[in-house]
XYZ file of N, CA and C in Angstrom:
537
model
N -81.881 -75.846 -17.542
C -80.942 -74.816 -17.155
C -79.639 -75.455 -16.691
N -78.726 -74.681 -16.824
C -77.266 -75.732 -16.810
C -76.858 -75.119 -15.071
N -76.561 -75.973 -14.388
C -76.087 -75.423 -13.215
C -74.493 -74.945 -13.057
N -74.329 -74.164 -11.954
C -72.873 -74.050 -11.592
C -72.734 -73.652 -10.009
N -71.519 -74.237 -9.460
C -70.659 -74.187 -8.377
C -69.768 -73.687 -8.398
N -69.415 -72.686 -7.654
C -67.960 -72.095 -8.015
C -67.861 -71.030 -6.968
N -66.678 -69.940 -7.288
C -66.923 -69.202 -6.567
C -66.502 -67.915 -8.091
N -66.921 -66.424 -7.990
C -66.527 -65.423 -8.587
C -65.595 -64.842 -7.633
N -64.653 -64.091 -8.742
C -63.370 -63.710 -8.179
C -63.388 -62.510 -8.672
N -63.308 -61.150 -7.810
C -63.735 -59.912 -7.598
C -65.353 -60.056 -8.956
N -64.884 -58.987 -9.768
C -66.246 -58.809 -10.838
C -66.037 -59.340 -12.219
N -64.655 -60.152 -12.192
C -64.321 -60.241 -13.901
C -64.041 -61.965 -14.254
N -63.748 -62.407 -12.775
C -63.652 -63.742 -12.946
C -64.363 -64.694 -12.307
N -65.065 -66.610 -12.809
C -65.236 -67.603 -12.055
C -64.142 -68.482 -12.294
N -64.394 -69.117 -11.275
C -64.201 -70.934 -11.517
C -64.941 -71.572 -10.381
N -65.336 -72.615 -11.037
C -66.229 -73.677 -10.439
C -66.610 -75.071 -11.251
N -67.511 -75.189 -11.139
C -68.251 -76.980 -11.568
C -69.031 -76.220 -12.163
N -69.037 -76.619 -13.574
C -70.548 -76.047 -14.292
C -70.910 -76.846 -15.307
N -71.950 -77.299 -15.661
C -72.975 -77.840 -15.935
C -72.865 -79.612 -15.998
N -72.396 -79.877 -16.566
C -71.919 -81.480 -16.472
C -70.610 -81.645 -15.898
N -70.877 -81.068 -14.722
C -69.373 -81.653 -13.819
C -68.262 -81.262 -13.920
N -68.113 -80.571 -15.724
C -66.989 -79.728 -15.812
C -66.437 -78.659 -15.159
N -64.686 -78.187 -14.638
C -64.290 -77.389 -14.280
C -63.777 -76.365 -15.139
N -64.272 -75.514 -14.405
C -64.000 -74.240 -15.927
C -63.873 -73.155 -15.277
N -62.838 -72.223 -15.774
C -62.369 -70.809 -15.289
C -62.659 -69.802 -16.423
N -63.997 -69.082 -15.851
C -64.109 -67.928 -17.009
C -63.875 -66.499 -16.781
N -63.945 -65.942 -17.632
C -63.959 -64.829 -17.790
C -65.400 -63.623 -17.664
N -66.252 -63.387 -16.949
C -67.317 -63.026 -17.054
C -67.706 -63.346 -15.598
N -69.132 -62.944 -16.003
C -70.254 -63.868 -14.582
C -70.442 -65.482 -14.875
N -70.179 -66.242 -13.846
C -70.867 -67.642 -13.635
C -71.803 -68.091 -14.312
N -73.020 -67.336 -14.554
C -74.107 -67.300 -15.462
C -73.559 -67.165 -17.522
N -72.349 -66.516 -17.799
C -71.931 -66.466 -18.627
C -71.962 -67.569 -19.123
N -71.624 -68.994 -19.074
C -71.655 -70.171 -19.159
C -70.554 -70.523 -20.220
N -70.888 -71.301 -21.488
C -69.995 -71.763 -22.329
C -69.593 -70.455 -23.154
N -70.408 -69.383 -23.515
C -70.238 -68.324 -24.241
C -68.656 -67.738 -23.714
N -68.182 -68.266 -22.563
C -67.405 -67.267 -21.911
C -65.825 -68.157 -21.347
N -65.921 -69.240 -21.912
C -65.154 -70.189 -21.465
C -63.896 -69.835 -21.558
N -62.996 -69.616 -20.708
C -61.345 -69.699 -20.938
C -60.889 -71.117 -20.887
N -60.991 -71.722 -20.091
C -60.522 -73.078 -19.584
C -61.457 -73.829 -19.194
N -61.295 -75.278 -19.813
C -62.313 -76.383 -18.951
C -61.382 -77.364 -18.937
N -61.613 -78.172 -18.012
C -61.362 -79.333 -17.711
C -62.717 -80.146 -17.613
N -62.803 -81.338 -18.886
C -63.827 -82.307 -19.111
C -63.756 -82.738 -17.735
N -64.605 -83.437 -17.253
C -64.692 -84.417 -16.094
C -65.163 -85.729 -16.083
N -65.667 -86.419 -17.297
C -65.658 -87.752 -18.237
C -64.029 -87.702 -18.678
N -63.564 -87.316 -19.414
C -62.193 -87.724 -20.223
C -60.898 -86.672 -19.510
N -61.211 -85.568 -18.606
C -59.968 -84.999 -17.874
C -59.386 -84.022 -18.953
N -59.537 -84.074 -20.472
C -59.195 -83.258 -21.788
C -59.220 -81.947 -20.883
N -58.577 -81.171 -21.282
C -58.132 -79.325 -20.906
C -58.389 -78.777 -22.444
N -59.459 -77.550 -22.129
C -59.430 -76.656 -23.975
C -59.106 -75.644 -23.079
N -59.024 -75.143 -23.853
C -58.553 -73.420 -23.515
C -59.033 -72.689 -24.700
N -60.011 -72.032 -24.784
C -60.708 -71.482 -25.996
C -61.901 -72.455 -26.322
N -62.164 -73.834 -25.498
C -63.388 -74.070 -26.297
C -63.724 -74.632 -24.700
N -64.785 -75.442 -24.646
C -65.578 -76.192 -23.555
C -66.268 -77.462 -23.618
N -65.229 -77.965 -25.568
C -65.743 -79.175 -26.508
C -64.136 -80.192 -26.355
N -63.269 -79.810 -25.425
C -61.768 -80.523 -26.433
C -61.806 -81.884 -26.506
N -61.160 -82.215 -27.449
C -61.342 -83.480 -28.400
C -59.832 -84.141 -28.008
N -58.989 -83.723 -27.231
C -57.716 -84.415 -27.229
C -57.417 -83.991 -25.703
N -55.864 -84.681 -24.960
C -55.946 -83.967 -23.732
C -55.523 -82.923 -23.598
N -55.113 -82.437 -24.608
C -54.751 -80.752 -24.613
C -55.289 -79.927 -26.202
N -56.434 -79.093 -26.049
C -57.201 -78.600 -27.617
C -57.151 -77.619 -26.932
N -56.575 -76.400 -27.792
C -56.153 -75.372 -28.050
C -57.121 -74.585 -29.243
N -57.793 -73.826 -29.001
C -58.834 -72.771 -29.832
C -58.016 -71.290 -30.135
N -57.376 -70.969 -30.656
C -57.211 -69.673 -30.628
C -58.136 -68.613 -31.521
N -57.409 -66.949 -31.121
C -58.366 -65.810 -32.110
C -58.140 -65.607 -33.298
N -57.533 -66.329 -33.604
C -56.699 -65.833 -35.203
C -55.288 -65.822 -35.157
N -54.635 -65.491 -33.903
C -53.402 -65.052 -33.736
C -52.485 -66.613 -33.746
N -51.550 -66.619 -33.052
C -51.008 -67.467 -32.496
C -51.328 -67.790 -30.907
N -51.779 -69.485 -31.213
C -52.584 -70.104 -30.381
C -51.415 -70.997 -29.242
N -50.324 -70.887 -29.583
C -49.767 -71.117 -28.591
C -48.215 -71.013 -28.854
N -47.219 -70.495 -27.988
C -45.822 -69.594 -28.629
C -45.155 -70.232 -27.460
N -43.911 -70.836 -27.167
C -43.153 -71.407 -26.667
C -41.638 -70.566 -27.156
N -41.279 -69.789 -25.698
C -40.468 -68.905 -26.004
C -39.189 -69.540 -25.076
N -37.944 -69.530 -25.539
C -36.250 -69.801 -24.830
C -36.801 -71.252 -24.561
N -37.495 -72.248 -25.654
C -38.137 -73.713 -25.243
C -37.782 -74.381 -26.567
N -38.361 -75.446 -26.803
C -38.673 -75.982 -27.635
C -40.388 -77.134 -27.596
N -40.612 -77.378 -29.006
C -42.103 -78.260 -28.710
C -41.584 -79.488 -28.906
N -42.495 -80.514 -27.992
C -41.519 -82.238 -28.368
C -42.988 -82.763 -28.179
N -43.162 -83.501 -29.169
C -43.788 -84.654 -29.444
C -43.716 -86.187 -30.050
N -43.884 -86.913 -28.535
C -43.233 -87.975 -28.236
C -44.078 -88.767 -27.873
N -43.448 -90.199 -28.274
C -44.394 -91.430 -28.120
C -43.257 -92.368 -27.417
N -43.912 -92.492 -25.626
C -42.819 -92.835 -24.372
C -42.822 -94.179 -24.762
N -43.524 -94.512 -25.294
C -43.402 -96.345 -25.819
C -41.949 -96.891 -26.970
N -41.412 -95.678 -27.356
C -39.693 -96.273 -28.318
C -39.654 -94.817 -28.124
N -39.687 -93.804 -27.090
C -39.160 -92.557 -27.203
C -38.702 -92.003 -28.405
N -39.868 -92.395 -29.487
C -39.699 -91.336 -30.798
C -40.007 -90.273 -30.859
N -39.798 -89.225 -31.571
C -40.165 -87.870 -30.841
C -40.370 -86.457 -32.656
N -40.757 -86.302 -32.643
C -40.720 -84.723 -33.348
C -40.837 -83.432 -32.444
N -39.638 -82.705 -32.759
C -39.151 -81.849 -32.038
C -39.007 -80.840 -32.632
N -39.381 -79.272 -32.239
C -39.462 -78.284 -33.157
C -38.759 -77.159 -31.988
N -37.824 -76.715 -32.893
C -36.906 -75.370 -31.503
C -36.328 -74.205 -32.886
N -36.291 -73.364 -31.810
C -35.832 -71.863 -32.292
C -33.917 -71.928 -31.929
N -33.543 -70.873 -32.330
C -32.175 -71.022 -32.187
C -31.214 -69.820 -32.479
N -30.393 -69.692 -31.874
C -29.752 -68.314 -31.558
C -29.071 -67.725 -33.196
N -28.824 -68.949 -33.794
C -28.646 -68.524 -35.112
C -29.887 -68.724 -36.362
N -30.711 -68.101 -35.765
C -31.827 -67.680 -36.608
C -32.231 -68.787 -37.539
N -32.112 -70.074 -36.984
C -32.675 -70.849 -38.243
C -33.430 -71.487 -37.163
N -35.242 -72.384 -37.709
C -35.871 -73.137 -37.171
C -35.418 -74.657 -36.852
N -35.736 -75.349 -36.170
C -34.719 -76.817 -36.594
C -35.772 -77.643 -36.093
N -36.037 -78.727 -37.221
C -36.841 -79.881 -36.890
C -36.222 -81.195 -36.678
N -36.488 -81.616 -35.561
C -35.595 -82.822 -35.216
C -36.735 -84.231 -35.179
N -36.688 -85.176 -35.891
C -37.270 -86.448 -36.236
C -36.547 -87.480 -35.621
N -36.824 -88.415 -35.112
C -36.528 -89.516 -34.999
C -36.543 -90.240 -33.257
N -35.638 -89.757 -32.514
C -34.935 -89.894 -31.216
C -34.469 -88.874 -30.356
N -35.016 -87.643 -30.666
C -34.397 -86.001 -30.439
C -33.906 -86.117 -29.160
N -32.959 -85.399 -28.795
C -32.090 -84.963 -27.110
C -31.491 -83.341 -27.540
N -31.976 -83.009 -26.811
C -31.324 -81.616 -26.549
C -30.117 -81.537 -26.729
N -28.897 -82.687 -26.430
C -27.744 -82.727 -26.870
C -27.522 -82.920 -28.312
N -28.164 -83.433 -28.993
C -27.590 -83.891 -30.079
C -28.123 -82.879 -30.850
N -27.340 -83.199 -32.550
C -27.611 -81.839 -32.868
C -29.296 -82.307 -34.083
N -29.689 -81.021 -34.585
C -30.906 -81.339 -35.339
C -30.830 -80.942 -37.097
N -31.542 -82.269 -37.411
C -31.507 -82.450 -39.036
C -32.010 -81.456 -40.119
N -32.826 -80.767 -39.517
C -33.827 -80.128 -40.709
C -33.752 -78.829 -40.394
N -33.337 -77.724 -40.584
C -33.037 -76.502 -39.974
C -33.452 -75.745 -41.512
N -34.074 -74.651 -40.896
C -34.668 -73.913 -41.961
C -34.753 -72.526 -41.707
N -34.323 -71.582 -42.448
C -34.313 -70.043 -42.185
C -34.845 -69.332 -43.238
N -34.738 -68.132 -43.248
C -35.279 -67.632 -44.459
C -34.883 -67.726 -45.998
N -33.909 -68.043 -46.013
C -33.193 -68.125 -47.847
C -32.819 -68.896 -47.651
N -32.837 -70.317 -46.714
C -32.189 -71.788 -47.326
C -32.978 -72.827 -46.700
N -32.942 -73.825 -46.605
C -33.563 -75.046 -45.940
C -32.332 -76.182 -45.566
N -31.998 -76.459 -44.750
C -30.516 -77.678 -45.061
C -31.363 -78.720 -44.282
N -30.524 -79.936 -45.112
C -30.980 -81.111 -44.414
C -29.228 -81.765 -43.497
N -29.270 -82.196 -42.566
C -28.302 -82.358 -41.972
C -28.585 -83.384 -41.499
N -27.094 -84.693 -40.929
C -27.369 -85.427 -40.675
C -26.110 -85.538 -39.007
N -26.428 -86.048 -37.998
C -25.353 -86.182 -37.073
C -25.004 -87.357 -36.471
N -25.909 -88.200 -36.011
C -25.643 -89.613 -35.374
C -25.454 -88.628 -34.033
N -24.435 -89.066 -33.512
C -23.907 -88.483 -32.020
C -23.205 -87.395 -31.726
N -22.697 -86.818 -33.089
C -21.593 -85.947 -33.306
C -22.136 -84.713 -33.693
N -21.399 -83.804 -34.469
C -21.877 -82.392 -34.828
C -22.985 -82.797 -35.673
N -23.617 -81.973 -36.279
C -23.825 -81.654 -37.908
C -23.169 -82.242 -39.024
N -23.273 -82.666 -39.786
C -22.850 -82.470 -41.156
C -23.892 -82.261 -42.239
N -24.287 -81.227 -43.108
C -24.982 -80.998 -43.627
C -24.727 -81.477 -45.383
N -25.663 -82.024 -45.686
C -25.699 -83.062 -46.965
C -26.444 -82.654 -47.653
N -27.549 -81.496 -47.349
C -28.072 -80.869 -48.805
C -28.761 -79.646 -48.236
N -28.439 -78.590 -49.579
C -29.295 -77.409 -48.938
C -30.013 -76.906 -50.285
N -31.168 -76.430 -50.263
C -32.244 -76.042 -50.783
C -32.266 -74.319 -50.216
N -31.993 -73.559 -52.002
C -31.861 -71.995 -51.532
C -33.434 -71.453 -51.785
N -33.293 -69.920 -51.385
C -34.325 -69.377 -52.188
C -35.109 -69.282 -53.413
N -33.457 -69.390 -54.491
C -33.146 -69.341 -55.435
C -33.940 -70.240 -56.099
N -34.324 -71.309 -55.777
C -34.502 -72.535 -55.968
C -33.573 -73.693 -56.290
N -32.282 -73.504 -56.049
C -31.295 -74.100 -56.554
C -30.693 -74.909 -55.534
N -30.655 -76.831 -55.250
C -30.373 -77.452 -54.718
C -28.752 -77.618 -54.316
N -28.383 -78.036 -53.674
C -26.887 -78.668 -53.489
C -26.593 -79.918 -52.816
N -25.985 -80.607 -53.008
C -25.493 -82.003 -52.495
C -24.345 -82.055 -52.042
N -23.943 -82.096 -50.713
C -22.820 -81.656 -50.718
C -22.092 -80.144 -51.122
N -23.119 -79.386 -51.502
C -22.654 -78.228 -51.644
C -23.735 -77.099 -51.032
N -22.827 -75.984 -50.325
C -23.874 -75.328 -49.290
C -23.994 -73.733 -49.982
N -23.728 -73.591 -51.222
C -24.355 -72.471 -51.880
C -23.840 -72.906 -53.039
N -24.838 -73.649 -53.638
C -25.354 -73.828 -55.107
C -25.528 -72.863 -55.998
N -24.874 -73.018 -57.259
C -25.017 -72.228 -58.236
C -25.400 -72.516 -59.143
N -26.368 -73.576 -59.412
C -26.929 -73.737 -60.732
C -28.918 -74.577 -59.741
N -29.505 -74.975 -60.591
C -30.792 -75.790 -59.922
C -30.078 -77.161 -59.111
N -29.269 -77.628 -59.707
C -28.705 -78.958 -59.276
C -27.384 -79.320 -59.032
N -26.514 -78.803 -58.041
C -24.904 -78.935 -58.029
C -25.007 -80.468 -56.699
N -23.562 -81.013 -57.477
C -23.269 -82.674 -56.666
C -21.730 -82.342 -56.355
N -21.614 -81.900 -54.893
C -19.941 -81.582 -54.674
C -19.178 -82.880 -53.881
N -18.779 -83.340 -54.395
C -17.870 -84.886 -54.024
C -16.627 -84.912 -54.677
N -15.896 -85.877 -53.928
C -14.742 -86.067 -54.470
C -15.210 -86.695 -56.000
N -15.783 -87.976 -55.753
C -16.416 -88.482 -56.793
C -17.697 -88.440 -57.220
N -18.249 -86.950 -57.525
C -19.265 -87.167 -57.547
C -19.920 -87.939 -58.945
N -21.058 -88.865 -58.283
C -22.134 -89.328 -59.444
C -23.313 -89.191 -59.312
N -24.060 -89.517 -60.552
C -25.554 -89.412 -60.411
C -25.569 -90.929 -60.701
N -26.674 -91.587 -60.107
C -27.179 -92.991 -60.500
C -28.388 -92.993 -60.720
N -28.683 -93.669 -62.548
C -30.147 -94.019 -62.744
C -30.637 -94.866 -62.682
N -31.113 -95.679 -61.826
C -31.327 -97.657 -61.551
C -33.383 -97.660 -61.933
N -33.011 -98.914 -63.044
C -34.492 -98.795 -63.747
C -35.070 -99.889 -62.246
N -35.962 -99.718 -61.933
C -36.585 -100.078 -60.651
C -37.157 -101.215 -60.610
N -36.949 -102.031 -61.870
C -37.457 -103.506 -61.836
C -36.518 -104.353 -62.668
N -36.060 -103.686 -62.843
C -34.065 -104.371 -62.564
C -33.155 -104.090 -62.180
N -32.409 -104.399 -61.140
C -31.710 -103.255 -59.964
C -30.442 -103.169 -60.256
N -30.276 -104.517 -61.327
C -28.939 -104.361 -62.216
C -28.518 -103.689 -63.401
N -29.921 -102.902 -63.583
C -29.474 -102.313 -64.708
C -29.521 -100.637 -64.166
N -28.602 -99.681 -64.838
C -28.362 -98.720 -64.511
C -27.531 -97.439 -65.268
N -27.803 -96.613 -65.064
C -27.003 -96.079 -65.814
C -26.171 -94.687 -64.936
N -24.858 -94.088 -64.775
C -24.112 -93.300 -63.777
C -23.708 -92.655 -64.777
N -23.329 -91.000 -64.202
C -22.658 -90.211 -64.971
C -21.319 -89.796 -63.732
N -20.393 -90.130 -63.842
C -19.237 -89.621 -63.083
C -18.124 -88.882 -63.662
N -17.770 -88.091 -62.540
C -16.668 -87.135 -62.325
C -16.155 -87.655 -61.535
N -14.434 -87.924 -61.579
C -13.886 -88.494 -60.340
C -12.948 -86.655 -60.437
N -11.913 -86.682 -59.010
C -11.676 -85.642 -58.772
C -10.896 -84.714 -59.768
C-alpha cells in the first residue's frame, strides 16, 4: 500500500509526501494517489510534472489535448548558461511569430518571423532588421525581394545566381544582371 503525509485542503484538495517521498498536490482525496496527480515534485531527481507523477526532465509537462503550456505578454527562451546560446520563441504586436537562434536579447531584433501568408528570414547583428528572404503563401520565394512575383525573384543591384560544381570550387557557372 503506498503511504501519504499531507494535509487535505477543504474537500477538493491535498498536498503532502506520498508514496516514495514524493511531493505532490492533488486534486481529489489523499487516497486518490497517482490517478489524481496535478503536481509532483520527484524527491530522488527534484524533476516537477504537472500532469504526470513519472517526469523525465526538470520540468515534464503532460497536457489534455489542449495546449500544455501558453506564455502570454512573454516569450519562451531556451538556453545553454555555458556560451549563453539560446532559442527563443515570442509573439509580437505585429502579428508575426519570431524565432530567434543563436545569442537572443530582448533588445536585439529576431531572424525568423513568421505569420500567416509569409515566412521572412532576417538578419540584424546589433542593428534593426534587414530582411534577406521571404517565403509567401503563394509559394513564391524572394531574395532580396519582399513580395515576389514569380517561384524565384533575386532583387539586387547586381543580382546573380552562382552554380559552383562542389569538387571543384573553381569551376562555376553565374548568370548576371548588373543594374
Amino acid at each position: 500500500t503506498t503511504s501519504f503525509q499531507g494535509y487535505e485542503i477543504g474537500t477538493n484538495w491535498f498536498i503532502g509526501q506520498y508514496g516514495f517521498n514524493d511531493l505532490r498536490i492533488v486534486d481529489g482525496t489523499k487516497s486518490a494517489g497517482d490517478s489524481a496527480a496535478a503536481i509532483t515534485i520527484q524527491d530522488s531527481t527534484k524533476n516537477v510534472g504537472i500532469g504526470t507523477t513519472s517526469p523525465v526532465s526538470a520540468l515534464h509537462v503532460i497536457g489534455d489535448g489542449g495546449d500544455a503550456v501558453q506564455v502570454d505578454d512573454g516569450y519562451l527562451r531556451v538556453r545553454t548558461t555555458s556560451n549563453n546560446g539560446a532559442l527563443q520563441l515570442n509573439s509580437s504586436v505585429s502579428n508575426e511569430a519570431r524565432i530567434a537562434a543563436g545569442k537572443p536579447d530582448v533588445s536585439q531584433a529576431h531572424p525568423l518571423k513568421i505569420a500567416g501568408d509569409y515566412v521572412r528570414f532576417c538578419t540584424s547583428g546589433a542593428g534593426a532588421d534587414t530582411e534577406v528572404m521571404r517565403m509567401t503563401a503563394e509559394g513564391n520565394v524572394g531574395i532580396g525581394a519582399s513580395s515576389p512575383s514569380a517561384e524565384l525573384e533575386i532583387a539586387a543591384s547586381t543580382a546573380t545566381i552562382r552554380l559552383t560544381d562542389s569538387d571543384l570550387s573553381s569551376h562555376f557557372s553565374e548568370i548576371e544582371k548588373a543594374g
